Amino acid sequence: MAKLDPQAVVTPEERARGLDLLVREAALSGGAAALTSGVILTAFALHLGASNVMIGLLASAPFLAQLLQLPAIAWIERWRTRKRVSVVCSLIGRAMLAVMAVAAFFTGTLPLIAFVVAQFVLCGMGAIGACAWNAWMRDLAPEEQLGRVFAKRTLWLTAISLVLGLAAAGALDWTHPGSDERNLVFAGMFAVGCITGLLSARMVAAMPEPMMPPRTDQIGLVALLREPLQDRNFVRLLRFLCSWQFAVNFATPFFTVYIVRQLGFHVSFVMVLSVVSQIANIAMLRLWGTLSDRFANKSVLSVCAPVYILAIVAMIGASQLGSREAVKLWLIALHLVMGASIAGVTLASTNIALKLSPKGSATAYLAASAMATAVAAGVAPILGGLLAEFFGARQLELVARWSSPAGVFALPLVLHHWDFYFLIAGAIGLYALHRLSTIEERGEIEAREMARQVLSETRRSIRNISTVAGLRAATDLPGSLLRDARLRVRFRRAQAGRN
């Protein structure tokens, strides 16, 4: 337990080693998350016979559990040992994955209840641990390296999710729905997630923790939270995060249900879509990390957030297309766009909260952010689950008709069930983008200029990694044509002057 104590002095070598462990630990925690959350969690719940309301509860658990950060602030400020809190909470929470693995071999209501309770305990421990973890990382990682360090960490998280996602898709495709083999597959995933999660806690224990600055007076919890709530710019950030989380979590937790039940695809195809999204995530992470360090996190958000919201609304198109192959291509394209854009949203929203939190007292700021967004993100999927039956019995049909001497062209748009969720999420997302525009951050640039930077960096990356002469020539072609055109104009003017 002595290894879990904070250090009065952290040497540059210890800090560098800690940041290296921070990046490498992502492979273990990412492995645990990849096998036990997201599509896997929803698919397992559907396998156990969960209703839409229960799917909404499971989706809300990670967010509602963030409310435990309120007492966690008091504990951390009193004990001032953030690493110990992080490690102990990780051990308790990851042990719940073993309970969830056992639930695969039972049927009925009781296993489902145990499954949901275990998920809430896991998320609750994760929330308390995250309160300590975020403040700890704020003091460990230098501000000028935040973007690069967390971009590398997120790259590891996404890469391991990609590999395990492919493996999970293959395993689910190999087994039949409702079979004993699929019980074994789900139980194996959660058992492996439990083991990798426990190994992750061990690696976290080896990272150094700078000692928190001593408090000269006792400050109550209300007074502690009053500080971030009196920061006008931070309150603007909270308003954006709340509206954003509500918009996203009203629809995205039901993507799996939408694709499996309404569109009629297998769970293995949903896993393939998840892998496609993660590939796009990996491809764009380094770019977003570089741009967030060079300019500002808000500038990255101003480009990525609208793209992600538009992609959610465009999910409606999957239910309008008649060809099954066209639907597959449409979903793959949308998941590529969503993966690329959410990489920037996740990285920039995390970094901007860290950046706007004062060093040494980030615990209250980050916990206030987590709790404010927890309510919005937790209520959204529960409300979605409760409204599932309401929207399931409704349908809206719009027809665009073009008449001409050559004939009549009609384009029908039929919205039903989950399609309404995507429209509502888009409307709330527009309000979130308005709240984003009010935040002030040093170094921010306009969205149009950021889009130019994204295109410029992408073009430079293609030029650097390309070993095909034709591809390099293609990237140089517009510039070379322009130069040739300018030379021809100058030559003609020179000739005209001589004549």
CSV table of C-alpha atoms in Angstrom, one decimal:
chain,number,residue,atom,x,y,z
A,1,MET,CA,0.0,0.0,0.0
A,2,ALA,CA,3.0,2.3,0.4
A,3,LYS,CA,3.4,2.3,-3.3
A,4,LEU,CA,0.0,4.0,-3.5
A,5,ASP,CA,1.1,7.0,-1.5
A,6,PRO,CA,1.6,10.4,-3.3
A,7,GLN,CA,5.2,11.8,-3.8
A,8,ALA,CA,6.3,15.2,-2.6
A,9,VAL,CA,8.8,15.3,-5.5
A,10,VAL,CA,8.3,13.7,-8.9
A,11,THR,CA,11.5,13.7,-10.9
A,12,PRO,CA,11.5,14.3,-14.7
A,13,GLU,CA,12.5,10.7,-15.2
A,14,GLU,CA,9.6,9.4,-13.0
A,15,ARG,CA,7.2,11.7,-14.8
A,16,ALA,CA,8.3,10.5,-18.2
A,17,ARG,CA,8.0,6.9,-17.1
A,18,GLY,CA,4.6,7.6,-15.7
A,19,LEU,CA,3.4,9.1,-18.9
A,20,ASP,CA,4.8,6.1,-20.8
A,21,LEU,CA,2.8,3.8,-18.5
A,22,LEU,CA,-0.2,6.0,-19.0
A,23,VAL,CA,-0.1,5.3,-22.7
A,24,ARG,CA,0.7,1.6,-22.4
A,25,GLU,CA,-1.9,1.0,-19.8
A,26,ALA,CA,-4.5,2.0,-22.3
A,27,ALA,CA,-4.0,-1.4,-24.0
A,28,LEU,CA,-5.3,-3.2,-20.9
A,29,SER,CA,-8.1,-0.9,-19.9
A,30,GLY,CA,-9.0,-0.6,-23.6
A,31,GLY,CA,-9.2,-4.4,-23.8
A,32,ALA,CA,-11.5,-4.6,-20.9
A,33,ALA,CA,-13.8,-1.9,-22.3
A,34,ALA,CA,-13.8,-3.3,-25.8
A,35,LEU,CA,-15.0,-6.7,-24.6
A,36,THR,CA,-17.6,-5.6,-22.1
A,37,SER,CA,-19.1,-2.3,-23.2
A,38,GLY,CA,-20.7,-0.6,-26.2
A,39,VAL,CA,-22.0,-2.9,-28.9
A,40,ILE,CA,-21.0,-6.0,-26.9
A,41,LEU,CA,-22.9,-4.9,-23.8
A,42,THR,CA,-26.0,-4.1,-25.8
A,43,ALA,CA,-25.8,-7.4,-27.8
A,44,PHE,CA,-25.3,-9.4,-24.5
A,45,ALA,CA,-28.4,-7.6,-23.0
A,46,LEU,CA,-30.4,-8.5,-26.2
A,47,HIS,CA,-29.1,-12.1,-25.9
A,48,LEU,CA,-30.4,-12.2,-22.3
A,49,GLY,CA,-33.8,-10.9,-23.4
A,50,ALA,CA,-33.6,-7.3,-22.3
A,51,SER,CA,-36.4,-4.8,-23.1
A,52,ASN,CA,-35.9,-1.3,-24.6
A,53,VAL,CA,-36.3,0.2,-21.2
A,54,MET,CA,-33.5,-2.1,-19.8
A,55,ILE,CA,-31.3,-1.2,-22.7
A,56,GLY,CA,-31.8,2.5,-21.8
A,57,LEU,CA,-30.9,1.7,-18.2
A,58,LEU,CA,-27.7,0.0,-19.2
A,59,ALA,CA,-26.8,2.9,-21.4
A,60,SER,CA,-27.5,5.4,-18.7
A,61,ALA,CA,-25.5,3.6,-16.0
A,62,PRO,CA,-22.1,5.1,-16.9
A,63,PHE,CA,-23.6,8.6,-16.7
A,64,LEU,CA,-25.8,8.4,-13.7
A,65,ALA,CA,-23.0,6.7,-11.8
A,66,GLN,CA,-21.0,10.0,-12.3
A,67,LEU,CA,-23.2,11.5,-9.6
A,68,LEU,CA,-21.1,9.6,-7.1
A,69,GLN,CA,-18.3,12.0,-7.9
A,70,LEU,CA,-20.0,14.4,-5.6
A,71,PRO,CA,-19.0,12.5,-2.4
A,72,ALA,CA,-15.8,11.5,-4.2
A,73,ILE,CA,-14.7,15.1,-4.2
A,74,ALA,CA,-15.0,15.2,-0.4
A,75,TRP,CA,-13.1,11.9,0.0
A,76,ILE,CA,-10.3,13.0,-2.2
A,77,GLU,CA,-10.0,16.4,-0.7
A,78,ARG,CA,-9.9,14.7,2.8
A,79,TRP,CA,-7.6,11.8,2.1
A,80,ARG,CA,-5.6,13.5,-0.7
A,81,THR,CA,-4.5,10.1,-2.2
A,82,ARG,CA,-5.8,10.0,-5.7
A,83,LYS,CA,-3.9,7.0,-6.8
A,84,ARG,CA,-5.1,4.8,-4.0
A,85,VAL,CA,-8.7,5.7,-4.8
A,86,SER,CA,-8.2,5.0,-8.5
A,87,VAL,CA,-6.6,1.6,-7.9
A,88,VAL,CA,-9.1,0.3,-5.2
A,89,CYS,CA,-12.1,1.4,-7.2
A,90,SER,CA,-10.7,-0.2,-10.3
A,91,LEU,CA,-10.3,-3.6,-8.5
A,92,ILE,CA,-13.8,-3.6,-7.1
A,93,GLY,CA,-15.4,-2.4,-10.3
A,94,ARG,CA,-13.6,-4.9,-12.6
A,95,ALA,CA,-14.5,-7.8,-10.3
A,96,MET,CA,-18.2,-7.1,-11.4
A,97,LEU,CA,-17.3,-8.4,-14.9
A,98,ALA,CA,-17.0,-11.9,-13.4
A,99,VAL,CA,-20.6,-11.6,-12.1
A,100,MET,CA,-21.8,-10.6,-15.6
A,101,ALA,CA,-19.9,-13.5,-17.2
A,102,VAL,CA,-21.7,-16.0,-15.0
A,103,ALA,CA,-25.1,-14.4,-16.0
A,104,ALA,CA,-24.6,-15.8,-19.5
A,105,PHE,CA,-25.4,-19.4,-18.3
A,106,PHE,CA,-28.8,-18.5,-16.7
A,107,THR,CA,-32.2,-17.5,-18.1
A,108,GLY,CA,-35.0,-15.5,-16.7
A,109,THR,CA,-35.5,-12.1,-14.9
A,110,LEU,CA,-33.0,-12.7,-12.1
A,111,PRO,CA,-29.8,-12.9,-14.3
A,112,LEU,CA,-30.9,-9.7,-16.1
A,113,ILE,CA,-31.4,-7.9,-12.8
A,114,ALA,CA,-27.9,-9.2,-11.6
A,115,PHE,CA,-26.5,-8.0,-14.9
A,116,VAL,CA,-27.9,-4.5,-14.5
A,117,VAL,CA,-26.9,-4.2,-10.9
A,118,ALA,CA,-23.3,-5.4,-11.7
A,119,GLN,CA,-23.2,-2.8,-14.5
A,120,PHE,CA,-24.2,0.0,-12.1
A,121,VAL,CA,-21.6,-1.1,-9.5
A,122,LEU,CA,-18.9,-1.2,-12.2
A,123,CYS,CA,-19.8,2.2,-13.4
A,124,GLY,CA,-20.1,3.6,-9.9
A,125,MET,CA,-16.6,2.5,-9.0
A,126,GLY,CA,-15.4,3.8,-12.3
A,127,ALA,CA,-17.0,7.2,-11.6
A,128,ILE,CA,-15.3,7.5,-8.2
A,129,GLY,CA,-12.0,6.4,-9.6
A,130,ALA,CA,-12.3,8.7,-12.6
A,131,CYS,CA,-12.8,11.7,-10.2
A,132,ALA,CA,-9.4,10.9,-8.7
A,133,TRP,CA,-7.8,9.8,-12.0
A,134,ASN,CA,-8.6,13.0,-13.9
A,135,ALA,CA,-7.3,15.3,-11.2
A,136,TRP,CA,-4.2,13.1,-10.9
A,137,MET,CA,-3.5,13.2,-14.6
A,138,ARG,CA,-4.0,17.0,-14.7
A,139,ASP,CA,-1.1,17.3,-12.3
A,140,LEU,CA,1.0,14.6,-13.9
A,141,ALA,CA,0.9,15.5,-17.6
A,142,PRO,CA,2.4,18.9,-18.6
A,143,GLU,CA,-0.2,21.2,-20.2
A,144,GLU,CA,1.8,21.6,-23.4
A,145,GLN,CA,1.8,17.8,-23.8
A,146,LEU,CA,-1.8,17.1,-23.0
A,147,GLY,CA,-3.0,16.8,-26.6
A,148,ARG,CA,-0.1,14.5,-27.7
A,149,VAL,CA,-0.1,12.3,-24.6
A,150,PHE,CA,-3.9,11.7,-24.6
A,151,ALA,CA,-3.9,11.3,-28.4
A,152,LYS,CA,-1.4,8.5,-28.1
A,153,ARG,CA,-3.4,6.9,-25.2
A,154,THR,CA,-6.6,7.2,-27.2
A,155,LEU,CA,-4.8,5.6,-30.2
A,156,TRP,CA,-3.9,2.6,-28.0
A,157,LEU,CA,-7.5,2.4,-26.8
A,158,THR,CA,-8.8,2.5,-30.3
A,159,ALA,CA,-6.3,0.1,-31.7
A,160,ILE,CA,-7.0,-2.6,-29.1
A,161,SER,CA,-10.7,-2.1,-29.6
A,162,LEU,CA,-10.2,-2.6,-33.3
A,163,VAL,CA,-8.4,-5.9,-32.9
A,164,LEU,CA,-10.8,-7.3,-30.3
A,165,GLY,CA,-13.8,-6.0,-32.2
A,166,LEU,CA,-12.8,-8.0,-35.2
A,167,ALA,CA,-12.3,-11.1,-33.0
A,168,ALA,CA,-15.7,-10.6,-31.4
A,169,ALA,CA,-17.4,-10.2,-34.7
A,170,GLY,CA,-15.9,-13.4,-35.9
A,171,ALA,CA,-16.9,-15.2,-32.7
A,172,LEU,CA,-20.5,-13.9,-32.9
A,173,ASP,CA,-20.7,-14.8,-36.6
A,174,TRP,CA,-19.5,-18.3,-35.8
A,175,THR,CA,-22.3,-18.9,-33.2
A,176,HIS,CA,-26.1,-18.9,-33.6
A,177,PRO,CA,-28.3,-16.5,-31.7
A,178,GLY,CA,-29.6,-18.1,-28.4
A,179,SER,CA,-27.2,-21.0,-28.6
A,180,ASP,CA,-25.1,-22.5,-25.9
A,181,GLU,CA,-22.0,-21.6,-27.9
A,182,ARG,CA,-23.0,-17.9,-27.9
A,183,ASN,CA,-23.4,-18.2,-24.1
A,184,LEU,CA,-19.8,-19.3,-23.9
A,185,VAL,CA,-18.6,-16.5,-26.2
A,186,PHE,CA,-20.2,-13.8,-24.1
A,187,ALA,CA,-19.0,-15.4,-20.9
A,188,GLY,CA,-15.5,-15.6,-22.3
A,189,MET,CA,-15.5,-11.9,-23.4
A,190,PHE,CA,-16.5,-10.7,-19.9
A,191,ALA,CA,-14.0,-13.1,-18.2
A,192,VAL,CA,-11.1,-11.8,-20.3
A,193,GLY,CA,-12.3,-8.3,-19.7
A,194,CYS,CA,-12.2,-8.9,-16.0
A,195,ILE,CA,-8.6,-10.2,-16.1
A,196,THR,CA,-7.3,-7.4,-18.3
A,197,GLY,CA,-9.0,-4.9,-16.1
A,198,LEU,CA,-7.3,-6.2,-13.0
A,199,LEU,CA,-3.9,-6.1,-14.7
A,200,SER,CA,-4.7,-2.5,-15.7
A,201,ALA,CA,-5.1,-1.6,-12.0
A,202,ARG,CA,-1.7,-3.1,-11.3
A,203,MET,CA,0.0,-1.0,-13.9
A,204,VAL,CA,-1.8,2.2,-12.7
A,205,ALA,CA,-0.4,1.5,-9.2
A,206,ALA,CA,3.1,1.8,-10.7
A,207,MET,CA,2.6,5.4,-11.9
A,208,PRO,CA,3.8,8.3,-9.7
A,209,GLU,CA,1.3,10.7,-8.1
A,210,PRO,CA,2.4,14.3,-7.4
A,211,MET,CA,1.3,15.3,-3.9
A,212,MET,CA,-1.7,17.6,-3.8
A,213,PRO,CA,-1.0,21.1,-2.4
A,214,PRO,CA,-2.0,21.4,1.3
A,215,ARG,CA,-5.1,23.2,2.2
A,216,THR,CA,-4.7,25.8,5.0
A,217,ASP,CA,-8.4,25.7,5.9
A,218,GLN,CA,-11.3,23.2,5.7
A,219,ILE,CA,-13.6,23.9,2.8
A,220,GLY,CA,-17.0,22.3,2.6
A,221,LEU,CA,-18.3,20.4,-0.4
A,222,VAL,CA,-20.7,23.2,-1.3
A,223,ALA,CA,-18.0,25.8,-1.1
A,224,LEU,CA,-15.7,23.6,-3.2
A,225,LEU,CA,-18.3,23.2,-6.0
A,226,ARG,CA,-19.1,26.9,-5.8
A,227,GLU,CA,-15.7,27.8,-7.3
A,228,PRO,CA,-16.3,26.2,-10.8
A,229,LEU,CA,-19.9,27.3,-10.8
A,230,GLN,CA,-18.8,30.9,-10.4
A,231,ASP,CA,-16.4,30.6,-13.3
A,232,ARG,CA,-18.5,32.1,-16.2
A,233,ASN,CA,-16.5,30.5,-18.9
A,234,PHE,CA,-16.5,27.1,-17.3
A,235,VAL,CA,-20.3,27.3,-16.9
A,236,ARG,CA,-20.5,28.0,-20.6
A,237,LEU,CA,-18.5,24.8,-21.1
A,238,LEU,CA,-20.9,22.9,-18.9
A,239,ARG,CA,-23.9,24.1,-20.9
A,240,PHE,CA,-22.4,22.8,-24.1
A,241,LEU,CA,-21.4,19.5,-22.6
A,242,CYS,CA,-24.9,18.9,-21.1
A,243,SER,CA,-26.7,19.6,-24.3
A,244,TRP,CA,-24.2,17.7,-26.4
A,245,GLN,CA,-24.4,14.6,-24.2
A,246,PHE,CA,-28.2,14.6,-24.2
A,247,ALA,CA,-28.3,14.9,-28.0
A,248,VAL,CA,-25.8,12.1,-28.6
A,249,ASN,CA,-27.1,9.7,-25.9
A,250,PHE,CA,-30.7,10.1,-26.9
A,251,ALA,CA,-30.0,8.1,-30.1
A,252,THR,CA,-26.6,6.4,-30.2
A,253,PRO,CA,-27.3,3.8,-27.4
A,254,PHE,CA,-30.0,2.4,-29.7
A,255,PHE,CA,-27.9,2.1,-32.8
A,256,THR,CA,-27.5,-1.7,-32.2
A,257,VAL,CA,-31.2,-2.2,-31.6
A,258,TYR,CA,-32.1,-0.1,-34.7
A,259,ILE,CA,-29.7,-2.1,-36.9
A,260,VAL,CA,-30.6,-5.5,-35.6
A,261,ARG,CA,-34.4,-5.2,-35.0
A,262,GLN,CA,-35.5,-2.6,-37.5
A,263,LEU,CA,-33.1,-3.1,-40.4
A,264,GLY,CA,-32.7,-6.9,-39.8
A,265,PHE,CA,-28.9,-7.3,-39.7
A,266,HIS,CA,-26.9,-9.7,-37.5
A,267,VAL,CA,-25.0,-8.6,-34.4
A,268,SER,CA,-21.8,-9.5,-36.2
A,269,PHE,CA,-22.4,-6.8,-38.8
A,270,VAL,CA,-22.9,-4.3,-36.0
A,271,MET,CA,-19.5,-5.3,-34.7
A,272,VAL,CA,-18.0,-4.8,-38.2
A,273,LEU,CA,-19.5,-1.3,-38.2
A,274,SER,CA,-17.9,-0.7,-34.8
A,275,VAL,CA,-14.6,-1.8,-36.2
A,276,VAL,CA,-15.0,0.5,-39.3
A,277,SER,CA,-15.7,3.4,-36.9
A,278,GLN,CA,-12.6,2.6,-34.9
A,279,ILE,CA,-10.4,2.5,-38.0
A,280,ALA,CA,-11.5,6.0,-38.9
A,281,ASN,CA,-11.0,7.0,-35.2
A,282,ILE,CA,-7.4,5.8,-35.3
A,283,ALA,CA,-6.7,7.4,-38.7
A,284,MET,CA,-7.7,10.9,-37.4
A,285,LEU,CA,-6.6,10.9,-33.8
A,286,ARG,CA,-3.1,12.1,-34.3
A,287,LEU,CA,-4.3,14.9,-36.6
A,288,TRP,CA,-6.8,16.1,-34.0
A,289,GLY,CA,-4.2,15.9,-31.2
A,290,THR,CA,-1.8,18.0,-33.3
A,291,LEU,CA,-4.4,20.6,-34.2
A,292,SER,CA,-5.8,20.9,-30.6
A,293,ASP,CA,-2.2,21.6,-29.4
A,294,ARG,CA,-1.5,24.1,-32.2
A,295,PHE,CA,-4.7,26.0,-32.2
A,296,ALA,CA,-7.5,25.3,-29.6
A,297,ASN,CA,-9.8,22.5,-28.6
A,298,LYS,CA,-12.8,24.6,-29.3
A,299,SER,CA,-11.7,25.0,-32.9
A,300,VAL,CA,-11.5,21.2,-33.3
A,301,LEU,CA,-15.0,20.9,-31.7
A,302,SER,CA,-16.4,23.5,-34.1
A,303,VAL,CA,-15.5,21.1,-37.0
A,304,CYS,CA,-16.1,17.7,-35.5
A,305,ALA,CA,-19.3,18.2,-33.6
A,306,PRO,CA,-21.5,19.4,-36.5
A,307,VAL,CA,-20.2,16.5,-38.7
A,308,TYR,CA,-21.1,14.0,-36.0
A,309,ILE,CA,-24.6,15.4,-35.5
A,310,LEU,CA,-25.2,15.4,-39.3
A,311,ALA,CA,-24.1,11.7,-39.4
A,312,ILE,CA,-26.6,10.8,-36.7
A,313,VAL,CA,-29.4,12.4,-38.6
A,314,ALA,CA,-28.3,10.7,-41.8
A,315,MET,CA,-28.9,7.3,-40.1
A,316,ILE,CA,-32.5,7.9,-41.3
A,317,GLY,CA,-31.3,7.1,-44.8
A,318,ALA,CA,-30.7,3.5,-43.9
A,319,SER,CA,-34.4,2.9,-43.5
A,320,GLN,CA,-35.3,4.6,-46.8
A,321,LEU,CA,-33.0,2.7,-49.1
A,322,GLY,CA,-34.6,-0.4,-50.8
A,323,SER,CA,-31.4,-2.3,-51.6
A,324,ARG,CA,-29.9,-4.3,-48.7
A,325,GLU,CA,-26.4,-3.8,-50.2
A,326,ALA,CA,-27.0,-0.1,-50.5
A,327,VAL,CA,-28.0,0.0,-46.8
A,328,LYS,CA,-24.8,-1.7,-45.8
A,329,LEU,CA,-22.6,0.7,-47.8
A,330,TRP,CA,-24.6,3.7,-46.4
A,331,LEU,CA,-24.1,2.5,-42.8
A,332,ILE,CA,-20.4,1.8,-43.4
A,333,ALA,CA,-19.9,5.3,-44.8
A,334,LEU,CA,-21.7,6.9,-41.9
A,335,HIS,CA,-19.7,4.9,-39.4
A,336,LEU,CA,-16.5,6.1,-41.1
A,337,VAL,CA,-17.6,9.7,-40.7
A,338,MET,CA,-18.8,9.2,-37.1
A,339,GLY,CA,-15.5,7.5,-36.1
A,340,ALA,CA,-13.4,10.3,-37.6
A,341,SER,CA,-15.5,13.1,-36.1
A,342,ILE,CA,-16.0,11.5,-32.6
A,343,ALA,CA,-12.3,11.1,-32.3
A,344,GLY,CA,-11.9,14.9,-32.4
A,345,VAL,CA,-14.9,15.5,-30.1
A,346,THR,CA,-13.8,13.1,-27.4
A,347,LEU,CA,-10.2,14.3,-27.4
A,348,ALA,CA,-11.1,18.0,-27.6
A,349,SER,CA,-13.9,18.0,-25.0
A,350,THR,CA,-11.7,16.1,-22.5
A,351,ASN,CA,-8.7,18.5,-23.1
A,352,ILE,CA,-10.8,21.7,-22.9
A,353,ALA,CA,-12.2,20.6,-19.5
A,354,LEU,CA,-8.7,19.9,-18.3
A,355,LYS,CA,-7.4,23.2,-19.8
A,356,LEU,CA,-10.1,25.4,-18.2
A,357,SER,CA,-9.5,23.8,-14.8
A,358,PRO,CA,-6.9,25.5,-12.5
A,359,LYS,CA,-3.8,23.4,-11.8
A,360,GLY,CA,-3.7,21.9,-8.3
A,361,SER,CA,-7.5,22.3,-7.8
A,362,ALA,CA,-8.9,20.5,-10.8
A,363,THR,CA,-10.8,18.0,-8.8
A,364,ALA,CA,-13.8,20.2,-8.2
A,365,TYR,CA,-13.9,21.5,-11.7
A,366,LEU,CA,-13.7,18.1,-13.4
A,367,ALA,CA,-16.2,16.6,-11.0
A,368,ALA,CA,-18.6,19.4,-11.6
A,369,SER,CA,-18.3,18.8,-15.3
A,370,ALA,CA,-18.8,15.1,-14.9
A,371,MET,CA,-21.9,15.5,-12.7
A,372,ALA,CA,-23.5,18.2,-14.8
A,373,THR,CA,-23.2,16.1,-18.0
A,374,ALA,CA,-24.1,12.8,-16.1
A,375,VAL,CA,-27.6,14.0,-15.5
A,376,ALA,CA,-28.2,14.9,-19.2
A,377,ALA,CA,-26.5,11.9,-20.6
A,378,GLY,CA,-28.1,9.5,-18.1
A,379,VAL,CA,-31.6,10.8,-18.5
A,380,ALA,CA,-31.5,10.7,-22.4
A,381,PRO,CA,-31.3,6.9,-22.9
A,382,ILE,CA,-33.8,6.2,-20.2
A,383,LEU,CA,-36.2,8.7,-21.8
A,384,GLY,CA,-35.5,7.0,-25.1
A,385,GLY,CA,-36.3,3.6,-23.8
A,386,LEU,CA,-39.5,4.8,-22.3
A,387,LEU,CA,-40.6,6.5,-25.5
A,388,ALA,CA,-39.7,3.4,-27.6
A,389,GLU,CA,-43.3,2.1,-27.6
A,390,PHE,CA,-44.7,5.6,-28.4
A,391,PHE,CA,-42.5,6.1,-31.4
A,392,GLY,CA,-42.9,2.5,-32.5
A,393,ALA,CA,-46.6,3.0,-33.0
A,394,ARG,CA,-46.2,6.3,-35.0
A,395,GLN,CA,-45.3,7.0,-38.6
A,396,LEU,CA,-44.6,10.2,-40.5
A,397,GLU,CA,-44.7,10.2,-44.3
A,398,LEU,CA,-43.4,13.1,-46.5
A,399,VAL,CA,-43.4,13.0,-50.3
A,400,ALA,CA,-41.4,15.3,-52.5
A,401,ARG,CA,-43.0,15.2,-56.0
A,402,TRP,CA,-41.6,16.8,-59.2
A,403,SER,CA,-43.9,17.1,-62.2
A,404,SER,CA,-42.7,17.9,-65.7
A,405,PRO,CA,-43.8,17.1,-69.3
A,406,ALA,CA,-41.5,14.1,-69.2
A,407,GLY,CA,-43.4,12.6,-66.2
A,408,VAL,CA,-43.6,12.7,-62.5
A,409,PHE,CA,-40.8,12.0,-60.1
A,410,ALA,CA,-41.6,11.2,-56.4
A,411,LEU,CA,-39.2,10.9,-53.5
A,412,PRO,CA,-41.0,9.5,-50.4
A,413,LEU,CA,-39.6,9.8,-46.9
A,414,VAL,CA,-41.2,7.5,-44.4
A,415,LEU,CA,-40.1,8.0,-40.7
A,416,HIS,CA,-41.0,5.5,-38.0
A,417,HIS,CA,-39.7,4.2,-34.7
A,418,TRP,CA,-36.0,4.9,-34.3
A,419,ASP,CA,-35.9,7.4,-37.2
A,420,PHE,CA,-37.6,9.9,-34.9
A,421,TYR,CA,-34.8,9.6,-32.4
A,422,PHE,CA,-32.2,10.7,-35.0
A,423,LEU,CA,-34.2,13.8,-35.9
A,424,ILE,CA,-34.7,14.8,-32.3
A,425,ALA,CA,-30.9,14.2,-31.6
A,426,GLY,CA,-30.1,16.5,-34.6
A,427,ALA,CA,-32.4,19.3,-33.3
A,428,ILE,CA,-30.8,19.2,-29.8
A,429,GLY,CA,-27.4,18.9,-31.4
A,430,LEU,CA,-28.0,22.3,-33.1
A,431,TYR,CA,-28.6,23.9,-29.7
A,432,ALA,CA,-25.4,22.3,-28.4
A,433,LEU,CA,-23.4,23.9,-31.3
A,434,HIS,CA,-24.9,27.3,-30.3
A,435,ARG,CA,-23.7,26.8,-26.7
A,436,LEU,CA,-20.2,25.8,-28.0
A,437,SER,CA,-19.9,29.2,-29.8
A,438,THR,CA,-20.1,31.0,-26.4
A,439,ILE,CA,-17.0,29.3,-24.9
A,440,GLU,CA,-13.8,31.3,-24.8
A,441,GLU,CA,-10.4,29.5,-25.2
A,442,ARG,CA,-7.0,31.0,-26.0
A,443,GLY,CA,-5.8,30.3,-29.5
A,444,GLU,CA,-9.1,29.4,-31.1
A,445,ILE,CA,-9.6,30.0,-34.8
A,446,GLU,CA,-12.7,30.1,-37.0
A,447,ALA,CA,-14.3,26.8,-38.1
A,448,ARG,CA,-13.6,27.6,-41.7
A,449,GLU,CA,-10.0,28.1,-41.1
A,450,MET,CA,-9.8,24.9,-39.0
A,451,ALA,CA,-11.4,23.1,-41.9
A,452,ARG,CA,-8.6,24.4,-44.1
A,453,GLN,CA,-6.0,23.2,-41.6
A,454,VAL,CA,-7.6,19.7,-41.6
A,455,LEU,CA,-7.5,19.5,-45.4
A,456,SER,CA,-3.9,20.8,-45.4
A,457,GLU,CA,-2.7,18.4,-42.7
A,458,THR,CA,-4.5,15.5,-44.5
A,459,ARG,CA,-2.9,16.3,-47.8
A,460,ARG,CA,0.5,16.6,-46.1
A,461,SER,CA,0.0,13.2,-44.5
A,462,ILE,CA,-0.9,11.6,-47.8
A,463,ARG,CA,2.2,13.1,-49.4
A,464,ASN,CA,4.4,11.9,-46.6
A,465,ILE,CA,3.2,8.3,-46.3
A,466,SER,CA,2.7,7.7,-50.0
A,467,THR,CA,5.3,5.5,-51.7
A,468,VAL,CA,3.4,5.4,-55.0
A,469,ALA,CA,4.7,8.0,-57.5
A,470,GLY,CA,1.3,8.3,-59.1
A,471,LEU,CA,-0.4,9.2,-55.8
A,472,ARG,CA,2.3,11.8,-55.0
A,473,ALA,CA,1.9,13.2,-58.5
A,474,ALA,CA,-1.9,13.3,-58.0
A,475,THR,CA,-1.5,15.4,-54.9
A,476,ASP,CA,0.9,17.7,-56.7
A,477,LEU,CA,-1.2,17.9,-59.9
A,478,PRO,CA,-3.5,20.9,-59.0
A,479,GLY,CA,-0.5,23.0,-58.0
A,480,SER,CA,1.6,22.1,-61.0
A,481,LEU,CA,-1.3,22.8,-63.4
A,482,LEU,CA,-1.8,26.2,-61.8
A,483,ARG,CA,1.9,27.0,-62.1
A,484,ASP,CA,1.9,25.9,-65.8
A,485,ALA,CA,-1.2,28.1,-66.5
A,486,ARG,CA,0.5,31.1,-64.8
A,487,LEU,CA,3.7,30.6,-66.9
A,488,ARG,CA,1.7,30.4,-70.1
A,489,VAL,CA,-0.1,33.6,-69.3
A,490,ARG,CA,3.2,35.4,-68.6
A,491,PHE,CA,4.7,34.0,-71.8
A,492,ARG,CA,1.8,35.3,-73.9
A,493,ARG,CA,1.9,38.7,-72.2
A,494,ALA,CA,5.6,38.9,-73.0
A,495,GLN,CA,5.0,38.0,-76.6
A,496,ALA,CA,2.3,40.6,-76.9
A,497,GLY,CA,4.6,43.2,-75.5
A,498,ARG,CA,7.3,42.5,-78.1
A,499,ASN,CA,4.8,42.7,-80.9
